[in-house]
Amino acid sequence: MKKISFLSGVLLIGGFSLLPFLWFLTTSWKSATEISAIPPVLWPGFHWEHYHAALAQHGLLRYVANSAIVAGLTTIISIVIASLTAYALARFKLRWARYYLLLLLMLSMFPQIAIAGPVWRLLSALGWLNSYYGIIAAYISLSLPFAIWVLTTFFIELPYDIEEAALIDGCNRWQVLLWVVIPVAAPGVFTASILVFIHAWNEFFFALIILTSPAVQTLPVGIALFPGEYTMPWGEIAAASTIATLPLIALTLIFQRRIVQGLSAGAVKG
């Protein structure tokens, strides 16, 4: 009975969480008449025109490519820097390490609106507005504190014996980090990478103020600019939102075991 109640609760919560996605998924397949119908049409007629309009008229694939480039480079650069910093904080006995981690945690919770002005002025002075450089730099500044904090907690829990054995065998610190620590802490590194990628893929505010040229705009900004002066293309917005969400769902489903392992364990047993 307890098992049935638990499964029912999980299904209820999961179904409730999926309602927004299911709603714009069905909306993307409805015709314009079905979308505006009263009472609402729950089952769509499976029309393709909204997807065709999003891809052909609004250039959705260009936004997808921009988001993939920005999110991918942001993840790679952030994880590389975060791994080096986290390893130093975890292995070298620094007196200020605890306070530095506390500062990083505070920075990761800082509201974006409070730093939007200085970030914009800095990128403008560097000539990085409307460029991949500018938006990637902004995203790295947002992702690094969280990535360092997460990876430090993983590296601290790793058994030091395997690192000592590698040092005795002749490895230097760089080799220990690349060949021993990173592979052993793979669940944590992978989890941090996925979280950074998802944040960069979905981020809207900085992309809106930094990227004003359609050639470099990312998915959230591109979809937000679908509405015209007198029209609101709900079907096209729903179709574009479905396309934007599917890669994240596929990524999560494919690597869910690693993500759950990294979030639940935090490290591996020696």
GROMACS .gro file of C-alpha atoms in nm:
model
  270
    1MET     CA    1   0.000   0.000   0.000
    2LYS     CA    2   0.283   0.239   0.086
    3LYS     CA    3   0.454   0.160  -0.243
    4ILE     CA    4   0.136   0.229  -0.438
    5SER     CA    5   0.086   0.558  -0.254
    6PHE     CA    6   0.446   0.659  -0.322
    7LEU     CA    7   0.423   0.577  -0.693
    8SER     CA    8   0.091   0.760  -0.718
    9GLY     CA    9   0.246   1.067  -0.559
   10VAL     CA   10   0.544   1.055  -0.795
   11LEU     CA   11   0.318   1.021  -1.099
   12LEU     CA   12   0.096   1.304  -0.977
   13ILE     CA   13   0.387   1.541  -0.921
   14GLY     CA   14   0.553   1.439  -1.248
   15GLY     CA   15   0.230   1.484  -1.445
   16PHE     CA   16   0.169   1.825  -1.289
   17SER     CA   17   0.525   1.932  -1.375
   18LEU     CA   18   0.480   1.818  -1.735
   19LEU     CA   19   0.155   2.011  -1.789
   20PRO     CA   20   0.318   2.330  -1.928
   21PHE     CA   21   0.528   2.129  -2.175
   22LEU     CA   22   0.232   1.918  -2.280
   23TRP     CA   23   0.022   2.230  -2.329
   24PHE     CA   24   0.258   2.409  -2.570
   25LEU     CA   25   0.337   2.074  -2.736
   26THR     CA   26  -0.030   2.022  -2.823
   27THR     CA   27  -0.066   2.391  -2.912
   28SER     CA   28   0.216   2.360  -3.164
   29TRP     CA   29   0.011   2.101  -3.357
   30LYS     CA   30  -0.316   2.295  -3.357
   31SER     CA   31  -0.441   2.514  -3.638
   32ALA     CA   32  -0.501   2.884  -3.578
   33THR     CA   33  -0.873   2.815  -3.546
   34GLU     CA   34  -0.819   2.544  -3.286
   35ILE     CA   35  -0.586   2.766  -3.083
   36SER     CA   36  -0.843   3.046  -3.056
   37ALA     CA   37  -1.142   2.813  -3.011
   38ILE     CA   38  -1.367   2.853  -2.704
   39PRO     CA   39  -1.390   2.619  -2.522
   40PRO     CA   40  -1.026   2.514  -2.579
   41VAL     CA   41  -0.955   2.221  -2.808
   42LEU     CA   42  -0.758   1.970  -2.600
   43TRP     CA   43  -0.665   1.726  -2.878
   44PRO     CA   44  -0.484   1.888  -3.174
   45GLY     CA   45  -0.547   1.821  -3.540
   46PHE     CA   46  -0.173   1.771  -3.608
   47HIS     CA   47  -0.097   2.055  -3.845
   48TRP     CA   48   0.260   2.126  -3.959
   49GLU     CA   49   0.229   2.491  -4.055
   50HIS     CA   50   0.355   2.633  -3.726
   51TYR     CA   51   0.678   2.431  -3.740
   52HIS     CA   52   0.728   2.529  -4.104
   53ALA     CA   53   0.674   2.896  -4.020
   54ALA     CA   54   0.913   2.883  -3.723
   55LEU     CA   55   1.187   2.719  -3.928
   56ALA     CA   56   1.138   2.891  -4.264
   57GLN     CA   57   1.007   3.237  -4.180
   58HIS     CA   58   1.168   3.307  -3.843
   59GLY     CA   59   1.501   3.133  -3.902
   60LEU     CA   60   1.477   2.912  -3.595
   61LEU     CA   61   1.771   2.693  -3.697
   62ARG     CA   62   2.000   2.996  -3.682
   63TYR     CA   63   1.897   3.057  -3.322
   64VAL     CA   64   1.948   2.687  -3.241
   65ALA     CA   65   2.300   2.701  -3.386
   66ASN     CA   66   2.381   3.018  -3.191
   67SER     CA   67   2.256   2.865  -2.866
   68ALA     CA   68   2.454   2.547  -2.927
   69ILE     CA   69   2.775   2.743  -2.988
   70VAL     CA   70   2.728   2.972  -2.689
   71ALA     CA   71   2.616   2.700  -2.446
   72GLY     CA   72   2.882   2.455  -2.563
   73LEU     CA   73   3.175   2.697  -2.536
   74THR     CA   74   3.046   2.834  -2.206
   75THR     CA   75   3.031   2.483  -2.062
   76ILE     CA   76   3.378   2.381  -2.182
   77ILE     CA   77   3.553   2.696  -2.063
   78SER     CA   78   3.364   2.711  -1.733
   79ILE     CA   79   3.432   2.346  -1.644
   80VAL     CA   80   3.802   2.372  -1.731
   81ILE     CA   81   3.852   2.681  -1.513
   82ALA     CA   82   3.624   2.547  -1.239
   83SER     CA   83   3.808   2.213  -1.227
   84LEU     CA   84   4.144   2.380  -1.178
   85THR     CA   85   4.012   2.616  -0.912
   86ALA     CA   86   3.811   2.348  -0.731
   87TYR     CA   87   4.109   2.111  -0.719
   88ALA     CA   88   4.327   2.382  -0.567
   89LEU     CA   89   4.065   2.464  -0.307
   90ALA     CA   90   4.008   2.098  -0.224
   91ARG     CA   91   4.369   1.976  -0.203
   92PHE     CA   92   4.580   2.270  -0.093
   93LYS     CA   93   4.515   2.372   0.266
   94LEU     CA   94   4.428   2.738   0.220
   95ARG     CA   95   4.311   2.931   0.524
   96TRP     CA   96   4.066   3.139   0.326
   97ALA     CA   97   3.921   2.850   0.121
   98ARG     CA   98   3.606   2.821   0.334
   99TYR     CA   99   3.534   3.193   0.306
  100TYR     CA  100   3.607   3.185  -0.067
  101LEU     CA  101   3.351   2.906  -0.114
  102LEU     CA  102   3.099   3.103   0.088
  103LEU     CA  103   3.163   3.405  -0.134
  104LEU     CA  104   3.115   3.191  -0.446
  105LEU     CA  105   2.785   3.061  -0.312
  106MET     CA  106   2.670   3.417  -0.248
  107LEU     CA  107   2.778   3.526  -0.597
  108SER     CA  108   2.585   3.241  -0.759
  109MET     CA  109   2.268   3.374  -0.595
  110PHE     CA  110   2.329   3.738  -0.691
  111PRO     CA  111   2.040   3.887  -0.896
  112GLN     CA  112   2.132   3.945  -1.259
  113ILE     CA  113   1.956   4.279  -1.277
  114ALA     CA  114   2.199   4.419  -1.018
  115ILE     CA  115   2.504   4.355  -1.238
  116ALA     CA  116   2.348   4.408  -1.580
  117GLY     CA  117   2.464   4.771  -1.608
  118PRO     CA  118   2.832   4.714  -1.519
  119VAL     CA  119   2.849   4.403  -1.740
  120TRP     CA  120   2.702   4.593  -2.036
  121ARG     CA  121   2.940   4.886  -1.987
  122LEU     CA  122   3.240   4.655  -1.965
  123LEU     CA  123   3.146   4.458  -2.277
  124SER     CA  124   3.074   4.782  -2.462
  125ALA     CA  125   3.419   4.917  -2.372
  126LEU     CA  126   3.577   4.595  -2.499
  127GLY     CA  127   3.372   4.607  -2.819
  128TRP     CA  128   3.214   4.269  -2.741
  129LEU     CA  129   2.848   4.361  -2.773
  130ASN     CA  130   2.661   4.162  -3.040
  131SER     CA  131   2.930   3.894  -3.042
  132TYR     CA  132   2.987   3.543  -2.917
  133TYR     CA  133   3.277   3.674  -2.708
  134GLY     CA  134   3.054   3.905  -2.508
  135ILE     CA  135   2.772   3.664  -2.431
  136ILE     CA  136   3.009   3.375  -2.353
  137ALA     CA  137   3.210   3.597  -2.118
  138ALA     CA  138   2.890   3.704  -1.942
  139TYR     CA  139   2.769   3.345  -1.910
  140ILE     CA  140   3.105   3.227  -1.776
  141SER     CA  141   3.093   3.496  -1.508
  142LEU     CA  142   2.750   3.365  -1.408
  143SER     CA  143   2.836   2.994  -1.425
  144LEU     CA  144   3.183   2.986  -1.269
  145PRO     CA  145   3.087   3.047  -0.903
  146PHE     CA  146   2.831   2.766  -0.905
  147ALA     CA  147   3.056   2.526  -1.100
  148ILE     CA  148   3.352   2.586  -0.868
  149TRP     CA  149   3.136   2.537  -0.560
  150VAL     CA  150   2.987   2.212  -0.691
  151LEU     CA  151   3.317   2.063  -0.808
  152THR     CA  152   3.496   2.155  -0.486
  153THR     CA  153   3.246   1.951  -0.284
  154PHE     CA  154   3.318   1.650  -0.510
  155PHE     CA  155   3.697   1.685  -0.504
  156ILE     CA  156   3.707   1.720  -0.126
  157GLU     CA  157   3.535   1.383  -0.082
  158LEU     CA  158   3.766   1.194  -0.318
  159PRO     CA  159   4.014   0.958  -0.145
  160TYR     CA  160   4.360   1.111  -0.146
  161ASP     CA  161   4.533   0.771  -0.147
  162ILE     CA  162   4.494   0.729  -0.522
  163GLU     CA  163   4.651   1.070  -0.582
  164GLU     CA  164   4.944   0.987  -0.354
  165ALA     CA  165   4.996   0.662  -0.541
  166ALA     CA  166   5.004   0.850  -0.871
  167LEU     CA  167   5.251   1.106  -0.732
  168ILE     CA  168   5.477   0.829  -0.605
  169ASP     CA  169   5.465   0.668  -0.951
  170GLY     CA  170   5.607   0.988  -1.098
  171CYS     CA  171   5.302   1.189  -1.202
  172ASN     CA  172   5.299   1.564  -1.147
  173ARG     CA  173   4.998   1.759  -1.024
  174TRP     CA  174   4.870   1.827  -1.376
  175GLN     CA  175   4.883   1.459  -1.464
  176VAL     CA  176   4.714   1.364  -1.137
  177LEU     CA  177   4.431   1.606  -1.208
  178LEU     CA  178   4.381   1.497  -1.571
  179TRP     CA  179   4.439   1.122  -1.541
  180VAL     CA  180   4.322   1.045  -1.188
  181VAL     CA  181   4.100   1.309  -1.030
  182ILE     CA  182   3.882   1.403  -1.329
  183PRO     CA  183   3.805   1.040  -1.429
  184VAL     CA  184   3.726   0.940  -1.070
  185ALA     CA  185   3.511   1.251  -1.019
  186ALA     CA  186   3.340   1.205  -1.357
  187PRO     CA  187   2.984   1.199  -1.212
  188GLY     CA  188   3.038   1.535  -1.043
  189VAL     CA  189   3.212   1.692  -1.343
  190PHE     CA  190   2.939   1.564  -1.573
  191THR     CA  191   2.663   1.693  -1.345
  192ALA     CA  192   2.821   2.037  -1.324
  193SER     CA  193   2.863   2.042  -1.704
  194ILE     CA  194   2.498   1.957  -1.764
  195LEU     CA  195   2.378   2.224  -1.520
  196VAL     CA  196   2.602   2.489  -1.677
  197PHE     CA  197   2.489   2.390  -2.028
  198ILE     CA  198   2.119   2.403  -1.936
  199HIS     CA  199   2.162   2.746  -1.774
  200ALA     CA  200   2.345   2.885  -2.079
  201TRP     CA  201   2.089   2.732  -2.315
  202ASN     CA  202   1.791   2.882  -2.131
  203GLU     CA  203   1.935   3.219  -2.020
  204PHE     CA  204   1.737   3.514  -2.150
  205PHE     CA  205   1.813   3.838  -1.967
  206PHE     CA  206   2.179   3.890  -2.058
  207ALA     CA  207   2.121   3.757  -2.409
  208LEU     CA  208   1.849   4.019  -2.453
  209ILE     CA  209   2.066   4.317  -2.355
  210ILE     CA  210   2.393   4.198  -2.510
  211LEU     CA  211   2.273   4.046  -2.838
  212THR     CA  212   2.062   4.279  -3.053
  213SER     CA  213   2.164   4.144  -3.393
  214PRO     CA  214   1.958   3.849  -3.528
  215ALA     CA  215   2.278   3.692  -3.660
  216VAL     CA  216   2.402   3.610  -3.309
  217GLN     CA  217   2.083   3.598  -3.101
  218THR     CA  218   2.014   3.281  -2.906
  219LEU     CA  219   1.696   3.075  -2.885
  220PRO     CA  220   1.522   3.246  -2.591
  221VAL     CA  221   1.566   3.592  -2.744
  222GLY     CA  222   1.477   3.474  -3.093
  223ILE     CA  223   1.153   3.313  -2.976
  224ALA     CA  224   1.064   3.621  -2.770
  225LEU     CA  225   1.087   3.832  -3.087
  226PHE     CA  226   0.839   3.619  -3.282
  227PRO     CA  227   0.534   3.841  -3.204
  228GLY     CA  228   0.464   4.113  -3.459
  229GLU     CA  229   0.323   4.459  -3.402
  230TYR     CA  230  -0.038   4.344  -3.424
  231THR     CA  231  -0.014   3.965  -3.410
  232MET     CA  232   0.075   3.705  -3.150
  233PRO     CA  233   0.171   3.379  -3.326
  234TRP     CA  234   0.101   3.139  -3.042
  235GLY     CA  235   0.133   2.834  -3.264
  236GLU     CA  236   0.475   2.934  -3.395
  237ILE     CA  237   0.595   3.024  -3.044
  238ALA     CA  238   0.475   2.686  -2.917
  239ALA     CA  239   0.646   2.504  -3.204
  240ALA     CA  240   0.972   2.691  -3.147
  241SER     CA  241   0.952   2.627  -2.772
  242THR     CA  242   0.902   2.256  -2.839
  243ILE     CA  243   1.209   2.244  -3.063
  244ALA     CA  244   1.411   2.439  -2.804
  245THR     CA  245   1.309   2.204  -2.522
  246LEU     CA  246   1.358   1.870  -2.697
  247PRO     CA  247   1.744   1.878  -2.696
  248LEU     CA  248   1.748   1.932  -2.319
  249ILE     CA  249   1.497   1.652  -2.263
  250ALA     CA  250   1.696   1.417  -2.485
  251LEU     CA  251   2.022   1.511  -2.311
  252THR     CA  252   1.871   1.450  -1.970
  253LEU     CA  253   1.713   1.117  -2.065
  254ILE     CA  254   2.031   0.986  -2.227
  255PHE     CA  255   2.257   1.076  -1.935
  256GLN     CA  256   2.009   1.055  -1.648
  257ARG     CA  257   2.201   0.779  -1.468
  258ARG     CA  258   2.519   0.987  -1.456
  259ILE     CA  259   2.327   1.296  -1.349
  260VAL     CA  260   2.147   1.113  -1.067
  261GLN     CA  261   2.471   0.948  -0.960
  262GLY     CA  262   2.648   1.280  -0.946
  263LEU     CA  263   2.370   1.461  -0.762
  264SER     CA  264   2.305   1.184  -0.509
  265ALA     CA  265   2.653   1.053  -0.439
  266GLY     CA  266   2.875   1.358  -0.464
  267ALA     CA  267   3.177   1.129  -0.500
  268VAL     CA  268   3.278   0.769  -0.539
  269LYS     CA  269   3.369   0.526  -0.267
  270GLY     CA  270   3.735   0.449  -0.234
   0.00000   0.00000   0.00000
